[in-house]
Short mmCIF file of C-alpha atoms in Angstrom, two decimals:
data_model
loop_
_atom_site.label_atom_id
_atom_site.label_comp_id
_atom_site.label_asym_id
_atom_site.label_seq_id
_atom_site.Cartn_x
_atom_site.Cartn_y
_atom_site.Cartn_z
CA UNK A 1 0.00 0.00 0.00
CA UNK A 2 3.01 2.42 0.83
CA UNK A 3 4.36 1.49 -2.43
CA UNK A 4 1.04 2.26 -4.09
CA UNK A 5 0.81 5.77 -2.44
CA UNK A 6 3.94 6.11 -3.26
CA UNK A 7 4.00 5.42 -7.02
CA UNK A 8 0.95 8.06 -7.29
CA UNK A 9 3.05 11.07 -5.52
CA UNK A 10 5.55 10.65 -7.63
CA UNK A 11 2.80 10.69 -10.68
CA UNK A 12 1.35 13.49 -9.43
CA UNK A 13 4.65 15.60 -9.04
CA UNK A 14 5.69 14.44 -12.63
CA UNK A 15 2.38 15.78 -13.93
CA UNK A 16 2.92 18.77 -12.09
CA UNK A 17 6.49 19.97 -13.41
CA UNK A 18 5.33 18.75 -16.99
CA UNK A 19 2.72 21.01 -16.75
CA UNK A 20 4.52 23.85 -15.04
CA UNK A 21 6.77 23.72 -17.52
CA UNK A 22 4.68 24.08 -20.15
CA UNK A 23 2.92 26.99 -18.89
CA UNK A 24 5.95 28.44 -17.92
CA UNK A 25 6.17 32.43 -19.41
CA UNK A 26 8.25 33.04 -21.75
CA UNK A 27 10.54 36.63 -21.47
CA UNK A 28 11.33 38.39 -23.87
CA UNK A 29 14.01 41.20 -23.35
CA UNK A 30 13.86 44.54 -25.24
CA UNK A 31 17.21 46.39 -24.86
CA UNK A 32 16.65 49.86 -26.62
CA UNK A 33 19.26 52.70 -26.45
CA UNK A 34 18.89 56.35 -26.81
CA UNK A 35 19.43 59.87 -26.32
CA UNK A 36 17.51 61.01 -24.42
CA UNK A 37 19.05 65.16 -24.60
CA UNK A 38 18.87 64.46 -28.17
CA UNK A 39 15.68 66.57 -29.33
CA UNK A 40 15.49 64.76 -32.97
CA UNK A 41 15.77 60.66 -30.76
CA UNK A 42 13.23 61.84 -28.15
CA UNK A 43 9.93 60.03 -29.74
CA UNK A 44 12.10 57.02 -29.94
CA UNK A 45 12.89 56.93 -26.14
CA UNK A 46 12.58 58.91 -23.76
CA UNK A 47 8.88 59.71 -24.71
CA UNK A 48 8.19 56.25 -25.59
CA UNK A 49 9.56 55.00 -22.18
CA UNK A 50 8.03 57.34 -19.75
CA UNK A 51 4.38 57.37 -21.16
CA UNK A 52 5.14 53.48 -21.53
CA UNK A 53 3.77 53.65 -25.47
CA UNK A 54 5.42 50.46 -26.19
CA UNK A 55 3.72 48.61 -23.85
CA UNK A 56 0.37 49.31 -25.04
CA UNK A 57 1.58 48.15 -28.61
CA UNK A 58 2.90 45.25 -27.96
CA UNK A 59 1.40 41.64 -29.14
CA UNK A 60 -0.13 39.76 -26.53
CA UNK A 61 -1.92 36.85 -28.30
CA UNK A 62 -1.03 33.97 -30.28
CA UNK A 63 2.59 32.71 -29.67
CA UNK A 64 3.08 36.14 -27.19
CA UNK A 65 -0.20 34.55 -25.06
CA UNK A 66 1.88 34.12 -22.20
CA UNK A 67 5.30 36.12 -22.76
CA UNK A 68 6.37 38.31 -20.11
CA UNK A 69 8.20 41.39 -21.55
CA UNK A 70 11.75 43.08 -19.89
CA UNK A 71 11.59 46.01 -21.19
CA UNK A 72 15.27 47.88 -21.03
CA UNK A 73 16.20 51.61 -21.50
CA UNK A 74 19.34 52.42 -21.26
CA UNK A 75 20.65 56.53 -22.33
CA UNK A 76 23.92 58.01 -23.92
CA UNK A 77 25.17 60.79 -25.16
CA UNK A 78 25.75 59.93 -29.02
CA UNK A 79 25.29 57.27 -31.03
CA UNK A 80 28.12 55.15 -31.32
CA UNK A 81 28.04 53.76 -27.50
CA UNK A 82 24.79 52.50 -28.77
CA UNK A 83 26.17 50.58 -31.75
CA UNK A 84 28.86 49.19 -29.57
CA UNK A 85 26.26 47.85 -27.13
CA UNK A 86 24.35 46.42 -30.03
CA UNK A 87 27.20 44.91 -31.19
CA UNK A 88 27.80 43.03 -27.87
CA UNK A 89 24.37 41.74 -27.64
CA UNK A 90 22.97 43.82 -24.91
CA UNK A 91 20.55 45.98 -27.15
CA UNK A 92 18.59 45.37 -29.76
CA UNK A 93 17.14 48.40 -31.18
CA UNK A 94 19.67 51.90 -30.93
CA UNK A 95 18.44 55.54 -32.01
CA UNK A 96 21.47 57.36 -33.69
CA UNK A 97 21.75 60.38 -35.81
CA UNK A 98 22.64 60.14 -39.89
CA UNK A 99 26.40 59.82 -39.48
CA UNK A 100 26.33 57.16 -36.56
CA UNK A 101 23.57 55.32 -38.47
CA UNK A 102 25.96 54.49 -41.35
CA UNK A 103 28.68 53.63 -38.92
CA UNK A 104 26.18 50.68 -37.50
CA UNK A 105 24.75 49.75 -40.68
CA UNK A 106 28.66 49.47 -42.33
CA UNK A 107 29.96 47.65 -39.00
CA UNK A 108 27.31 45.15 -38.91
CA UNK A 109 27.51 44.26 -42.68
CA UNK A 110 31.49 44.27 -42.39
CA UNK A 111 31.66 41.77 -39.61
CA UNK A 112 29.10 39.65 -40.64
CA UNK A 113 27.92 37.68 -38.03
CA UNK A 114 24.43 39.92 -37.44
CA UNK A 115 22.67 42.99 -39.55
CA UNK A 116 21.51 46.42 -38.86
CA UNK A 117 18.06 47.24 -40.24
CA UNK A 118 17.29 51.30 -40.48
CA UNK A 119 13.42 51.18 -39.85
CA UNK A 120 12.14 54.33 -38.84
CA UNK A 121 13.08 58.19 -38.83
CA UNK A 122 12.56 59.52 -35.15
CA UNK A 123 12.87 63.23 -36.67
CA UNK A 124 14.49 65.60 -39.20
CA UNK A 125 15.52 68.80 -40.58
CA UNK A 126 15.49 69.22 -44.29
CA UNK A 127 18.62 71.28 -44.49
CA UNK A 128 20.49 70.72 -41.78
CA UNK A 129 19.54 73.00 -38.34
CA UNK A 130 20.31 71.46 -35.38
CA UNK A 131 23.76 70.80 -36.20
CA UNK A 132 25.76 74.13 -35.62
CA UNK A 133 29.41 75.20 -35.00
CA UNK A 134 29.50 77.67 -31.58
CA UNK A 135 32.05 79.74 -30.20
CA UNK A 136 32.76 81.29 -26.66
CA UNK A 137 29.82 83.96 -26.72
CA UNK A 138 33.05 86.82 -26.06
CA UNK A 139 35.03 85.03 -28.95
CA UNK A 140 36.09 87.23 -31.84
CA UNK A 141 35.58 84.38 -34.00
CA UNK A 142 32.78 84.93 -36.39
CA UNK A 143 33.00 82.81 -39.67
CA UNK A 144 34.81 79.57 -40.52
CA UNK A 145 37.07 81.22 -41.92
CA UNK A 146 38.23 82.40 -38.42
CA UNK A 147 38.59 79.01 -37.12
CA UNK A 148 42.05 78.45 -39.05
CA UNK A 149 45.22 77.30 -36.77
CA UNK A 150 42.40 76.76 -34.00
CA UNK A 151 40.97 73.88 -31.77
CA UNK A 152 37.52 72.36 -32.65
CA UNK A 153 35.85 69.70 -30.54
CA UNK A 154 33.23 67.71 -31.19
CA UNK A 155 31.60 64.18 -30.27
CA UNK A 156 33.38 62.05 -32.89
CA UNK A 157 31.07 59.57 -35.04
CA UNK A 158 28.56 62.01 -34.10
CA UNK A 159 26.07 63.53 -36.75
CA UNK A 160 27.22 66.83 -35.93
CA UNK A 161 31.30 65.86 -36.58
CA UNK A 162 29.60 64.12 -39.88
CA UNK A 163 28.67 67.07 -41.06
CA UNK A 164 31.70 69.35 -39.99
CA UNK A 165 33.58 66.71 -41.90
CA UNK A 166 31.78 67.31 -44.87
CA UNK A 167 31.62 71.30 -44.44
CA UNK A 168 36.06 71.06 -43.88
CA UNK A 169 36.39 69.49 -47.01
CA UNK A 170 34.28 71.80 -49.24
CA UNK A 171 35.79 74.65 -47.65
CA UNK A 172 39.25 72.74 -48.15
CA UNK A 173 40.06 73.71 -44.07
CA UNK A 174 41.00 70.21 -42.92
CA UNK A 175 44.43 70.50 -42.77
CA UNK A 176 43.95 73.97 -40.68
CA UNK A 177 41.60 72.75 -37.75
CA UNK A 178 42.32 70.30 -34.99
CA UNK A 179 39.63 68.53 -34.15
CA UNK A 180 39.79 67.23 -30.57
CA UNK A 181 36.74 64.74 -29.56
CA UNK A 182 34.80 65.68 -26.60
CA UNK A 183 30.84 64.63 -25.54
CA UNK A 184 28.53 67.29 -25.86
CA UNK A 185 28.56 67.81 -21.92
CA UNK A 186 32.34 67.91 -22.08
CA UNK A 187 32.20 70.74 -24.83
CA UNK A 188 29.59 72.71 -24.20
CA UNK A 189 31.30 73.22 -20.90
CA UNK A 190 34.30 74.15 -22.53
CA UNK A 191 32.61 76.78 -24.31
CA UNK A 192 31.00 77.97 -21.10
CA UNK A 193 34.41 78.60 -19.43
CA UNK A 194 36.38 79.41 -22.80
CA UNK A 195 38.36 76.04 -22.73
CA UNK A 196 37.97 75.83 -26.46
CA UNK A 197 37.91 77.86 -29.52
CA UNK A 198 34.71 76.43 -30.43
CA UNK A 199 32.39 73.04 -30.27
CA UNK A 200 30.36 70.99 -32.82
CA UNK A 201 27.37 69.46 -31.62
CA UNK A 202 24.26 68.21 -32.76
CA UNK A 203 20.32 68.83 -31.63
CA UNK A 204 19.81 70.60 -29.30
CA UNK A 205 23.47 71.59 -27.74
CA UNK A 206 24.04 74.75 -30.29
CA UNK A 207 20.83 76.40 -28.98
CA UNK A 208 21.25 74.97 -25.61
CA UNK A 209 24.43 77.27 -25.18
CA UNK A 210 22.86 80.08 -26.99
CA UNK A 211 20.33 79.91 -24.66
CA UNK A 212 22.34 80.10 -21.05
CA UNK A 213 24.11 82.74 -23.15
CA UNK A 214 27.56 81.11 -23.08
CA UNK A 215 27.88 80.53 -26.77
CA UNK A 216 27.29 82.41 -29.93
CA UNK A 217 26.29 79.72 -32.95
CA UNK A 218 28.70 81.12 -36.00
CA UNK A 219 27.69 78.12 -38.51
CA UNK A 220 24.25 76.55 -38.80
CA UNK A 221 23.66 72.94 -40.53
CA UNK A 222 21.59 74.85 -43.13
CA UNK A 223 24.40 76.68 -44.57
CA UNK A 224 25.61 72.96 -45.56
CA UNK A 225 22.62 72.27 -47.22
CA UNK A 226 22.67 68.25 -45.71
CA UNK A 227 19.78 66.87 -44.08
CA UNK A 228 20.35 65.77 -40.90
CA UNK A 229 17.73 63.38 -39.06
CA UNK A 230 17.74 60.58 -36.68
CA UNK A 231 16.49 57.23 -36.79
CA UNK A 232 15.99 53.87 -35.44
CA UNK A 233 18.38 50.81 -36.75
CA UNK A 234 17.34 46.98 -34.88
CA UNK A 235 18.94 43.83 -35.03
CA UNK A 236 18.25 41.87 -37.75
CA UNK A 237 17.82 38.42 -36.11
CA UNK A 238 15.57 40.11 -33.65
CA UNK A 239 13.32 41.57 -36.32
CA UNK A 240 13.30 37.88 -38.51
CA UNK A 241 12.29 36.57 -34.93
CA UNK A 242 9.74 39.15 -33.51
CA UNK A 243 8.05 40.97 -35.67
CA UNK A 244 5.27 41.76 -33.98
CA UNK A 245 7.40 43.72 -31.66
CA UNK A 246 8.94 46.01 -34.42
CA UNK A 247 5.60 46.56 -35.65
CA UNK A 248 4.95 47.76 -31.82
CA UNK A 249 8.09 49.58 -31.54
CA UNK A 250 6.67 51.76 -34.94
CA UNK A 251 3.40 52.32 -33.24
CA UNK A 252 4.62 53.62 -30.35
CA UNK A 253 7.17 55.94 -32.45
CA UNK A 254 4.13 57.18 -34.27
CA UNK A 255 2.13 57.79 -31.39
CA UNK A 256 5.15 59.61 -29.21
CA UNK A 257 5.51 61.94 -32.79
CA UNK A 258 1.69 62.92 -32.12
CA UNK A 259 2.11 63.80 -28.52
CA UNK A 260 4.73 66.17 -29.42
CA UNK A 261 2.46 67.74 -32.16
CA UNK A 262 -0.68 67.82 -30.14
CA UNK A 263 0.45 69.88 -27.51
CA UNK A 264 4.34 72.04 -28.26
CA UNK A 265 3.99 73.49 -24.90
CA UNK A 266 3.38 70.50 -22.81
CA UNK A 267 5.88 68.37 -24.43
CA UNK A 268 8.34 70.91 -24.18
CA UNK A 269 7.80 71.44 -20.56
CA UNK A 270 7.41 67.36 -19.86
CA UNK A 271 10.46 66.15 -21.23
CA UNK A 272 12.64 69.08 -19.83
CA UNK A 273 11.53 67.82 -16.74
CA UNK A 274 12.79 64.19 -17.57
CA UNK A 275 16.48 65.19 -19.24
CA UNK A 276 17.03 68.42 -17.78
CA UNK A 277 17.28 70.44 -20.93
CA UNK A 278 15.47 73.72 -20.62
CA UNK A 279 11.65 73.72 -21.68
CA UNK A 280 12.42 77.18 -23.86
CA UNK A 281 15.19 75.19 -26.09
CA UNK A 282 12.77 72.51 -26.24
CA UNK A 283 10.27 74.58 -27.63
CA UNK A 284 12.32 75.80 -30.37
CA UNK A 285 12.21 72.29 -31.85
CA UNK A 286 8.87 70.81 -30.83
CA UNK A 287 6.62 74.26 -31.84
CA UNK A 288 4.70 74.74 -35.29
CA UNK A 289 7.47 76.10 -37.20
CA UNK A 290 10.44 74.62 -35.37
CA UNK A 291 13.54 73.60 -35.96
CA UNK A 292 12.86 69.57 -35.55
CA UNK A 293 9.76 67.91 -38.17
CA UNK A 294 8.63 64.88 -35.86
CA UNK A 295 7.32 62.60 -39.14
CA UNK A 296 8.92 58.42 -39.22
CA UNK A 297 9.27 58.20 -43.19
CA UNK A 298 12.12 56.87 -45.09
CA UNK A 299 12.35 59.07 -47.69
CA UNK A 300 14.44 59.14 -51.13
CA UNK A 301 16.17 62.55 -49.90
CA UNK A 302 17.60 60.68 -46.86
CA UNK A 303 18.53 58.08 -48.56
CA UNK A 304 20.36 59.73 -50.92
CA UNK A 305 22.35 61.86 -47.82
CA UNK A 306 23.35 58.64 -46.25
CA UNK A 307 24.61 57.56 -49.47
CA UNK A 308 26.55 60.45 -49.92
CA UNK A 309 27.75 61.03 -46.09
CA UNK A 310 28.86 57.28 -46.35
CA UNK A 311 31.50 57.92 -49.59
CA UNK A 312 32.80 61.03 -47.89
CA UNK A 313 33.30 58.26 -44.41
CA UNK A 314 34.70 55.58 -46.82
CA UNK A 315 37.33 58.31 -48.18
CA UNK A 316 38.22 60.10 -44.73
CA UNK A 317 37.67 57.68 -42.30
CA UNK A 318 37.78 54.11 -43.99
CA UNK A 319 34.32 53.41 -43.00
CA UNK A 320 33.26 50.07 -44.74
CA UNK A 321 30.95 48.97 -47.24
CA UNK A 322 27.16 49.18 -46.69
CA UNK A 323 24.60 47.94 -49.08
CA UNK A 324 21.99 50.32 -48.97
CA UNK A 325 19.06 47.74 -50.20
CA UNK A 326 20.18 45.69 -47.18
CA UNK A 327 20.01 47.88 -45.07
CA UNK A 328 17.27 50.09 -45.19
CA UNK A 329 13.58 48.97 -44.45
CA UNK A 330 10.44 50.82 -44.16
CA UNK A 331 8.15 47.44 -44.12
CA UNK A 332 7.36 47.67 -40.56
CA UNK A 333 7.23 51.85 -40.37
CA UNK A 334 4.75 51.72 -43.58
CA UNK A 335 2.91 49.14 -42.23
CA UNK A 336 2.26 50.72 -39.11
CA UNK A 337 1.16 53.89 -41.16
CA UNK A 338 -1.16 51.92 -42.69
CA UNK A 339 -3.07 50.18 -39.58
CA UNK A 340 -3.63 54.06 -38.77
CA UNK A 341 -5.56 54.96 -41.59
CA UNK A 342 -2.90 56.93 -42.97
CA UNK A 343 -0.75 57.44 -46.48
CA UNK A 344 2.59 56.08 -46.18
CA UNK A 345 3.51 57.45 -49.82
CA UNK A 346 1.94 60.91 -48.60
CA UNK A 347 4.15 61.21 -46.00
CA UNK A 348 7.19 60.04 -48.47
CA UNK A 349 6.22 62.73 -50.61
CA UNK A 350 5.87 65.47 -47.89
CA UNK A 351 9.15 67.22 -46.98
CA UNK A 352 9.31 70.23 -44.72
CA UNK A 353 11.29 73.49 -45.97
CA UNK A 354 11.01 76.05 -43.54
CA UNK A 355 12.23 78.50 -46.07
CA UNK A 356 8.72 77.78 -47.86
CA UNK A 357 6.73 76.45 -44.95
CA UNK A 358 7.28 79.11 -41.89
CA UNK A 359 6.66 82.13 -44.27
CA UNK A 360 4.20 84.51 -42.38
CA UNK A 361 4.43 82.40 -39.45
CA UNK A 362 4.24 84.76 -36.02
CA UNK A 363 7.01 85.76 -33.78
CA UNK A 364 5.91 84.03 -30.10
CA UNK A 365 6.73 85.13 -26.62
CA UNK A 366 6.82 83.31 -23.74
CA UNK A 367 5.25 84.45 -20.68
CA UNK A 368 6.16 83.48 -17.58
CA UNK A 369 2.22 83.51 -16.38
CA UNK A 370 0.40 83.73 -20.10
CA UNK A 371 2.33 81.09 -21.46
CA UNK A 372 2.47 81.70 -25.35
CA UNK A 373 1.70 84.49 -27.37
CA UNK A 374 1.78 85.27 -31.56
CA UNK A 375 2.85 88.92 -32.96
CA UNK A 376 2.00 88.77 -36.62
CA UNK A 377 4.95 92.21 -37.20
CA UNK A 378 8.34 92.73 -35.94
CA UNK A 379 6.75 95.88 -34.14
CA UNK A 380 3.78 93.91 -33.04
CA UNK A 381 6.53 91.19 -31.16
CA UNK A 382 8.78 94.36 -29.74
CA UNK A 383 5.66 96.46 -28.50
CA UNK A 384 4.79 93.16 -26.95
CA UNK A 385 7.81 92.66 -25.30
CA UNK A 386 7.90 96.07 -24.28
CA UNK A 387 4.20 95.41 -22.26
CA UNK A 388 5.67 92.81 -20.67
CA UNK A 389 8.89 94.78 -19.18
CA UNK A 390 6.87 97.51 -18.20
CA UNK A 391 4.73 95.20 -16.29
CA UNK A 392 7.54 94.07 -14.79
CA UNK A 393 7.39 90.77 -15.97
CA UNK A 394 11.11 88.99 -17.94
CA UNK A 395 10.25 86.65 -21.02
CA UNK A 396 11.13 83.11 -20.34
CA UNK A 397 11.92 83.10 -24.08
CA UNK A 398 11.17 85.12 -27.48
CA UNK A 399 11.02 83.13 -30.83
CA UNK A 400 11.53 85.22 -34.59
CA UNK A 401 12.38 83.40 -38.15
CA UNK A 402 15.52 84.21 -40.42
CA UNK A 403 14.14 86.23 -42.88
CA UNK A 404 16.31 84.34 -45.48
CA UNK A 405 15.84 80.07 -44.38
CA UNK A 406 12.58 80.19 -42.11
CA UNK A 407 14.84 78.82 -39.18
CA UNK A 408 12.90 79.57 -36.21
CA UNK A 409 15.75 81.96 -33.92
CA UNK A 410 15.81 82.27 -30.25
CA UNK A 411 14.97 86.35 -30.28
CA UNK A 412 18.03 87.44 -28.34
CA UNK A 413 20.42 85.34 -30.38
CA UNK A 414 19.39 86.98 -33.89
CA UNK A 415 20.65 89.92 -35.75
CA UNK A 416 18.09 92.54 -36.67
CA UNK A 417 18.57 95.13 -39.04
CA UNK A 418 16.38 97.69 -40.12
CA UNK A 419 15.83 99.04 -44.05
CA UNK A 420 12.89 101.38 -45.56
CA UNK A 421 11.60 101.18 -42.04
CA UNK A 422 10.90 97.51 -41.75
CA UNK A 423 13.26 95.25 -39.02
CA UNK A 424 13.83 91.57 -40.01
CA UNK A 425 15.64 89.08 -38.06
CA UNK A 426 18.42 86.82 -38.86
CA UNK A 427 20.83 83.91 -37.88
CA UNK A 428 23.81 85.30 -39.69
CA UNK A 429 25.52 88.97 -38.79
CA UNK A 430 26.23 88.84 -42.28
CA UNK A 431 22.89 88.41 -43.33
CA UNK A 432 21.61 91.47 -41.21
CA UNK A 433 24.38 93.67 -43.09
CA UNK A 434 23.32 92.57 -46.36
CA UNK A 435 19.76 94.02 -45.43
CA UNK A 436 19.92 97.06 -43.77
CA UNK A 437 21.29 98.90 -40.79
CA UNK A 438 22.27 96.64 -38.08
CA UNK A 439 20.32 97.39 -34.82
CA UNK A 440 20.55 95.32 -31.58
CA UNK A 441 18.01 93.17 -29.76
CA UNK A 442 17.80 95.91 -26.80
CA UNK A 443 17.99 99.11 -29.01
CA UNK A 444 15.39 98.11 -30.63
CA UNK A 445 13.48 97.38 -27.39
CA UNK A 446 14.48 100.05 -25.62
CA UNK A 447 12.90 102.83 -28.26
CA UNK A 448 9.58 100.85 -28.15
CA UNK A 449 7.05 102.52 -26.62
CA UNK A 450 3.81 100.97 -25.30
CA UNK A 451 0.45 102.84 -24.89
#
């Protein structure tokens, strides 16, 4: 009878781990690195990860019925770290401006053991803004021309140095700058304190400095006429093998895009508090009008940029081989478009110029109580500004457009200059010269009276 009893126990436990087993969940780890002080990555990560978008996306039926997710966020400060830990196995999807994008696509396919897929654009600038050149705000240095026999830093694979690269050799000045490689916290430090004759960063450290008033931008992206955007590359395997999750991962992209749009002001303010990058620089990319387009698209024009960026890194910095068809797939970005409602081809077509797109568009004000206000006239803005000093009241920030690219200007950072009566801002001191009489920021306010 013991026997018997004993036999059935030892049934019954079988029965029990076979079954356990079988039920057993399943995790699946998501390793996913980004930037988060990097305005263009921000839908990709930061936003995605604290409103917990790609939860909500992901599959939970069929063969994910009973799969536990381990979701993993990890930030940095540029792009290459990221392909580094996505060479090592510990991530799986990295979000990386133009310049480190190639990099990870051209690594992967030269050592051959795993691929890079480019997937999704996290955000762009048609001609270039958010990259800039910037200079000690007291620094006599005002073109690139100036920068001969002088020290340059910037963060090195970066899509800032990508473009500097590019901007050295047209204006044959390589062999007359040192370039020294420093993070953007490292550098726009140095700036602050005069360490270095100027930085090279990437969205949004130019305006960032121009903002805390230690730097002076004296070369925007535009003026290179390259695109610069950021997007997301994943694994290969780990797309062959889930999927579903990509498909999520696009979603929740899409959907951190649209909180940005929905509400400038809010965004702005939210993820300032979550990377510590002033709301008012913030602004200046996520507003109507600003600097950053939030839209996923592959388009031809980027394509064609990385294919070009990538020759001038094969020829300066023996960057290897990438096959472009490889590489690049919109699959999982177009179908997630499509389970919207939406026109993937639309948005292919649909490119934002500022230069044609922000004409007309109102000079803003920020109000430290009011919050936002639009001045349709250069003396509509300054008579507003002028009501709020009398009231005794300082701007948390002022916003005006180059009269020449549409780039949307911090107020206080532009040039103004004044001809048949009529002030227009600009980026470029130059600029302002070639339009009229050069009058400052504060001159201008300062013989504005308010009723």
């Amino acid at each position: 009878m013991q026997n018997s009893l004993s036999l059935k126990a030892a049934l019954c436990a079988a029965t029990f781990l076979t079954v356990g087993h079988v039920t057993q969940a399943e995790t699946i780890t998501i390793g996913i690195g980004h930037q988060s002080t990097v305005t263009n990555t921000v839908p990709g990560g930061i936003i995605m990860e604290k409103l917990e978008l790609l939860e909500k996306h992901l599959p939970t039926t069929g063969k994910y019925a009973d799969v536990d997710y381990d979701i993993v966020y990890r930030d940095y400060t540029s792009g290459p770290p990221i392909t580094n830990q996505m060479i090592a196995g510990k991530l799986h999807f990295g979000v990386m401006g133009d310049y480190p994008l190639i990099v990870n696509g051209a690594t992967f396919q030269d050592q051959g053991n795993d691929e890079s897929l480019l997937i999704q654009i996290s955000g762009y600038n048609l001609k270039g803004t958010g990259n800039g050149v910037v200079v000690p705000v007291d620094s006599d240095v005002f073109t690139l021309d100036d920068l001969r026999g002088k020290s340059v830093s910037a963060p090195f694979g970066s899509a800032a140095w990508g473009m500097f690269l590019a901007v050295l050799d047209r204006e044959k000045l390589v062999d007359d700058v040192t370039l020294v490689n420093q993070s953007p916290p490292v550098g726009v430090n140095n700036i602050a304190v005069g360490r270095i004759d100027a930085h090279v960063d990437f969205t949004p450290w130019s305006e960032v400095m121009e903002f805390r008033g230690t730097g002076r931008k004296i070369y925007d992206g535009s003026e290179a006429l390259i695109p610069t955007f950021h997007g997301t590359v994943v694994l290969k395997s780990f797309a062959e093998k889930y999927p579903e999750i990509i498909d999520a991962y696009s979603k929740a992209t899409l959907e951190a895009q649209d909180w940005i749009a929905d509400d400038p002001v809010f965004a702005a303010t939210k993820v300032s508090e979550w990377t510590g990058i002033e709301k008012e620089v913030l602004y200046l990319y996520f507003s109507d009008g600003g600097i950053s387009t939030f839209e996923s698209s592959i388009k031809p024009e980027w394509v064609t940029s990385l294919q070009e960026s990538h020759a001038l890194l094969v020829r300066e910095r023996d960057v290897p081989a990438l096959d472009f068809g490889k590489w690049v797939d919109d699959s999982y970005v177009k179908a997630a478009v499509a389970d919207r409602g939406e026109d993937y081809d639309a948005m292919v077509s649909s490119v934002v110029d500022t230069a044609v797109a922000n004409v007309g568009k109102p000079a803003e004000i920020w109000h430290p109580r009011d919050g936002i206000s639009s001045y349709g006239t250069m003396a509509e803005f300054f008579t507003g500004l002028a009501s709020i000093r009398d009231t005794g009241f300082a701007p948390l920030a002022s916003y005006v457009y180059d009269a020449n690219s549409g780039l949307k200007l911090f107020g206080t950072s532009a040039f103004y200059a004044q001809a048949d009566g009529e002030v227009a801002a600009f980026l470029k001191k130059a600029d302002a010269e070639a339009y009229g009489e050069i009058v400052s920021y504060h001159d201008i306010l300062d013989a504005t009276a308010t009723q």
